[in-house]
């Protein structure tokens, strides 16, 4: 597999306020840094993990489609993108992006990094730099761990989107969480 021709914005997108792309954030063994070409094959392999596919209810991409997707992400200066490192290893990624006129956060961790608090620490670091509020996250209802991560970082459940179809043609509900919305309507 070859990764070539990536354009990475000098400033990681308008979602960040004052964070130079060369700066990194560290808390214990978790580090956020710019996504590099060398990360792409690792991220590709992580999105192929069967348990991760089931949990996220997101279908994996073939290599060419994955490379095209990440080429577009890296070229988009409106997307804030960071690689999550744990003890120097690529554990996953975290993104801030616009969708349907709202700013969203999304992340993905390789399975061997689950259950260690890495997602929570990475998201907290990310939120220290991405100051846009409200910030949205959509998670399938079966992804209890991710809902817990988001709640631990201050997100609240504000609603549900019913009958989305996952990668196995199963119908699920999607949980909508928001951070920093003045008009939050909490849903239990």
Short mmCIF file of C-alpha atoms in Angstrom, two decimals:
data_model
loop_
_atom_site.label_atom_id
_atom_site.label_comp_id
_atom_site.label_asym_id
_atom_site.label_seq_id
_atom_site.Cartn_x
_atom_site.Cartn_y
_atom_site.Cartn_z
CA UNK A 1 0.00 0.00 0.00
CA UNK A 2 1.25 3.43 -0.82
CA UNK A 3 0.14 6.71 0.62
CA UNK A 4 1.13 9.70 -1.44
CA UNK A 5 -0.05 13.12 -2.46
CA UNK A 6 -1.58 14.24 0.84
CA UNK A 7 -2.06 17.93 1.45
CA UNK A 8 -2.17 18.78 5.13
CA UNK A 9 -3.32 22.27 6.06
CA UNK A 10 -0.78 24.36 7.96
CA UNK A 11 -3.41 25.27 10.53
CA UNK A 12 -5.60 22.29 11.28
CA UNK A 13 -8.87 23.98 10.43
CA UNK A 14 -11.08 26.79 11.58
CA UNK A 15 -12.50 24.73 14.44
CA UNK A 16 -9.31 25.25 16.41
CA UNK A 17 -8.46 28.51 18.03
CA UNK A 18 -4.75 29.21 18.33
CA UNK A 19 -3.39 25.67 18.16
CA UNK A 20 -0.40 25.52 15.86
CA UNK A 21 -0.29 22.31 13.83
CA UNK A 22 3.21 21.53 15.15
CA UNK A 23 2.03 21.52 18.75
CA UNK A 24 1.01 18.35 20.49
CA UNK A 25 -1.02 17.79 23.63
CA UNK A 26 -0.08 15.18 26.18
CA UNK A 27 -1.83 13.74 29.19
CA UNK A 28 -0.18 10.71 30.79
CA UNK A 29 0.39 8.21 27.98
CA UNK A 30 -2.06 9.79 25.51
CA UNK A 31 -0.81 12.25 22.89
CA UNK A 32 -2.66 14.04 20.11
CA UNK A 33 -0.70 15.08 17.04
CA UNK A 34 -1.24 15.84 13.37
CA UNK A 35 -2.28 12.90 11.22
CA UNK A 36 0.63 11.79 9.03
CA UNK A 37 0.82 9.63 5.92
CA UNK A 38 2.39 6.86 8.01
CA UNK A 39 -0.77 6.71 10.16
CA UNK A 40 -3.10 5.87 7.28
CA UNK A 41 -2.27 2.13 6.94
CA UNK A 42 -2.68 1.67 10.71
CA UNK A 43 -6.02 3.49 10.69
CA UNK A 44 -7.07 1.38 7.71
CA UNK A 45 -6.35 -1.85 9.59
CA UNK A 46 -8.18 -0.57 12.69
CA UNK A 47 -11.38 0.11 10.73
CA UNK A 48 -11.36 -3.52 9.53
CA UNK A 49 -11.62 -4.97 13.06
CA UNK A 50 -14.91 -6.94 13.22
CA UNK A 51 -15.78 -5.94 16.79
CA UNK A 52 -15.17 -2.27 15.98
CA UNK A 53 -17.37 -2.50 12.89
CA UNK A 54 -20.15 -4.08 14.95
CA UNK A 55 -19.83 -1.56 17.77
CA UNK A 56 -19.73 1.53 15.55
CA UNK A 57 -22.25 0.12 13.06
CA UNK A 58 -20.14 1.61 10.31
CA UNK A 59 -19.09 -0.42 7.27
CA UNK A 60 -15.36 -0.68 6.55
CA UNK A 61 -13.90 0.75 3.36
CA UNK A 62 -11.66 -1.01 0.88
CA UNK A 63 -8.11 0.42 0.66
CA UNK A 64 -8.71 2.69 -2.36
CA UNK A 65 -11.92 4.12 -0.93
CA UNK A 66 -10.27 4.56 2.48
CA UNK A 67 -7.29 6.34 0.94
CA UNK A 68 -9.58 8.63 -1.06
CA UNK A 69 -11.62 9.38 2.08
CA UNK A 70 -8.51 10.29 4.10
CA UNK A 71 -6.99 12.27 1.23
CA UNK A 72 -10.15 14.41 1.29
CA UNK A 73 -10.07 14.75 5.09
CA UNK A 74 -6.42 15.79 5.12
CA UNK A 75 -6.97 18.31 2.35
CA UNK A 76 -9.95 19.91 4.09
CA UNK A 77 -8.80 22.84 6.22
CA UNK A 78 -12.25 22.96 7.85
CA UNK A 79 -11.73 19.55 9.45
CA UNK A 80 -9.68 19.34 12.63
CA UNK A 81 -7.87 16.00 12.59
CA UNK A 82 -5.56 14.41 15.10
CA UNK A 83 -3.93 11.04 15.53
CA UNK A 84 -4.33 9.57 19.01
CA UNK A 85 -1.11 8.03 20.30
CA UNK A 86 -0.89 5.76 23.31
CA UNK A 87 2.62 5.04 24.56
CA UNK A 88 3.91 6.19 21.17
CA UNK A 89 1.67 3.85 19.16
CA UNK A 90 -1.15 4.94 16.83
CA UNK A 91 -4.27 4.16 18.84
CA UNK A 92 -6.75 5.87 16.52
CA UNK A 93 -7.92 9.30 15.42
CA UNK A 94 -10.24 12.12 16.43
CA UNK A 95 -11.95 14.61 14.13
CA UNK A 96 -13.94 17.83 14.34
CA UNK A 97 -16.09 18.44 11.25
CA UNK A 98 -19.18 20.17 9.89
CA UNK A 99 -22.26 18.12 9.02
CA UNK A 100 -25.73 19.44 8.30
CA UNK A 101 -24.69 22.91 9.47
CA UNK A 102 -23.51 21.66 12.87
CA UNK A 103 -20.04 21.00 14.23
CA UNK A 104 -19.48 17.36 15.18
CA UNK A 105 -16.76 15.32 16.83
CA UNK A 106 -15.95 11.74 15.91
CA UNK A 107 -13.24 9.31 16.91
CA UNK A 108 -12.07 5.75 16.31
CA UNK A 109 -9.78 3.59 18.43
CA UNK A 110 -8.20 0.30 17.55
CA UNK A 111 -9.68 -2.52 19.62
CA UNK A 112 -6.50 -3.18 21.61
CA UNK A 113 -6.83 0.35 23.04
CA UNK A 114 -10.40 -0.05 24.30
CA UNK A 115 -11.22 0.04 28.00
CA UNK A 116 -8.09 1.93 29.07
CA UNK A 117 -9.48 5.47 29.30
CA UNK A 118 -7.62 6.49 26.15
CA UNK A 119 -10.71 7.78 24.32
CA UNK A 120 -11.75 9.89 27.30
CA UNK A 121 -8.29 11.43 27.72
CA UNK A 122 -7.98 12.06 23.98
CA UNK A 123 -11.41 13.68 23.77
CA UNK A 124 -10.69 15.90 26.80
CA UNK A 125 -7.47 17.09 25.16
CA UNK A 126 -9.27 17.68 21.89
CA UNK A 127 -11.99 19.71 23.62
CA UNK A 128 -9.32 21.89 25.25
CA UNK A 129 -8.32 23.03 21.75
CA UNK A 130 -11.58 22.91 19.82
CA UNK A 131 -13.65 25.67 21.38
CA UNK A 132 -16.69 25.55 19.07
CA UNK A 133 -19.92 25.06 20.98
CA UNK A 134 -22.37 23.53 20.65
CA UNK A 135 -20.46 20.44 19.59
CA UNK A 136 -22.42 17.37 18.52
CA UNK A 137 -21.75 13.63 18.56
CA UNK A 138 -23.96 10.90 17.13
CA UNK A 139 -23.48 7.35 18.41
CA UNK A 140 -25.47 4.17 17.86
CA UNK A 141 -27.36 3.13 20.97
CA UNK A 142 -25.42 -0.14 21.22
CA UNK A 143 -22.11 1.72 21.60
CA UNK A 144 -22.40 2.11 25.37
CA UNK A 145 -18.66 2.74 25.89
CA UNK A 146 -18.61 5.68 23.49
CA UNK A 147 -21.72 7.19 25.08
CA UNK A 148 -19.95 6.90 28.45
CA UNK A 149 -16.81 8.61 27.04
CA UNK A 150 -18.88 11.50 25.71
CA UNK A 151 -20.84 11.89 28.95
CA UNK A 152 -17.58 11.83 30.96
CA UNK A 153 -16.43 14.76 28.81
CA UNK A 154 -19.56 16.82 29.49
CA UNK A 155 -21.83 15.85 26.59
CA UNK A 156 -25.51 15.33 27.33
CA UNK A 157 -28.04 13.22 25.49
CA UNK A 158 -30.47 15.53 23.72
CA UNK A 159 -32.35 13.12 21.51
CA UNK A 160 -32.49 10.04 19.35
CA UNK A 161 -32.63 9.38 15.65
CA UNK A 162 -34.74 6.30 15.03
CA UNK A 163 -34.33 3.49 12.55
CA UNK A 164 -30.88 4.03 11.13
CA UNK A 165 -29.53 0.99 9.33
CA UNK A 166 -26.12 -0.33 10.31
CA UNK A 167 -23.57 -2.28 8.26
CA UNK A 168 -25.52 -5.52 8.89
CA UNK A 169 -28.88 -4.08 7.76
CA UNK A 170 -30.08 -4.03 11.36
CA UNK A 171 -32.25 -1.14 12.49
CA UNK A 172 -30.83 0.82 15.41
CA UNK A 173 -31.40 4.10 17.14
CA UNK A 174 -28.73 6.75 17.10
CA UNK A 175 -28.10 8.75 20.27
CA UNK A 176 -27.55 12.49 19.76
CA UNK A 177 -25.28 14.13 22.31
CA UNK A 178 -24.36 17.80 22.63
CA UNK A 179 -21.69 19.73 24.51
CA UNK A 180 -22.25 23.36 25.40
CA UNK A 181 -25.65 24.00 23.91
CA UNK A 182 -27.45 26.79 25.75
CA UNK A 183 -30.82 25.27 24.93
CA UNK A 184 -30.01 21.65 25.78
CA UNK A 185 -33.01 19.47 26.45
CA UNK A 186 -31.71 16.62 28.52
CA UNK A 187 -33.15 13.21 27.73
CA UNK A 188 -32.67 10.36 30.17
#
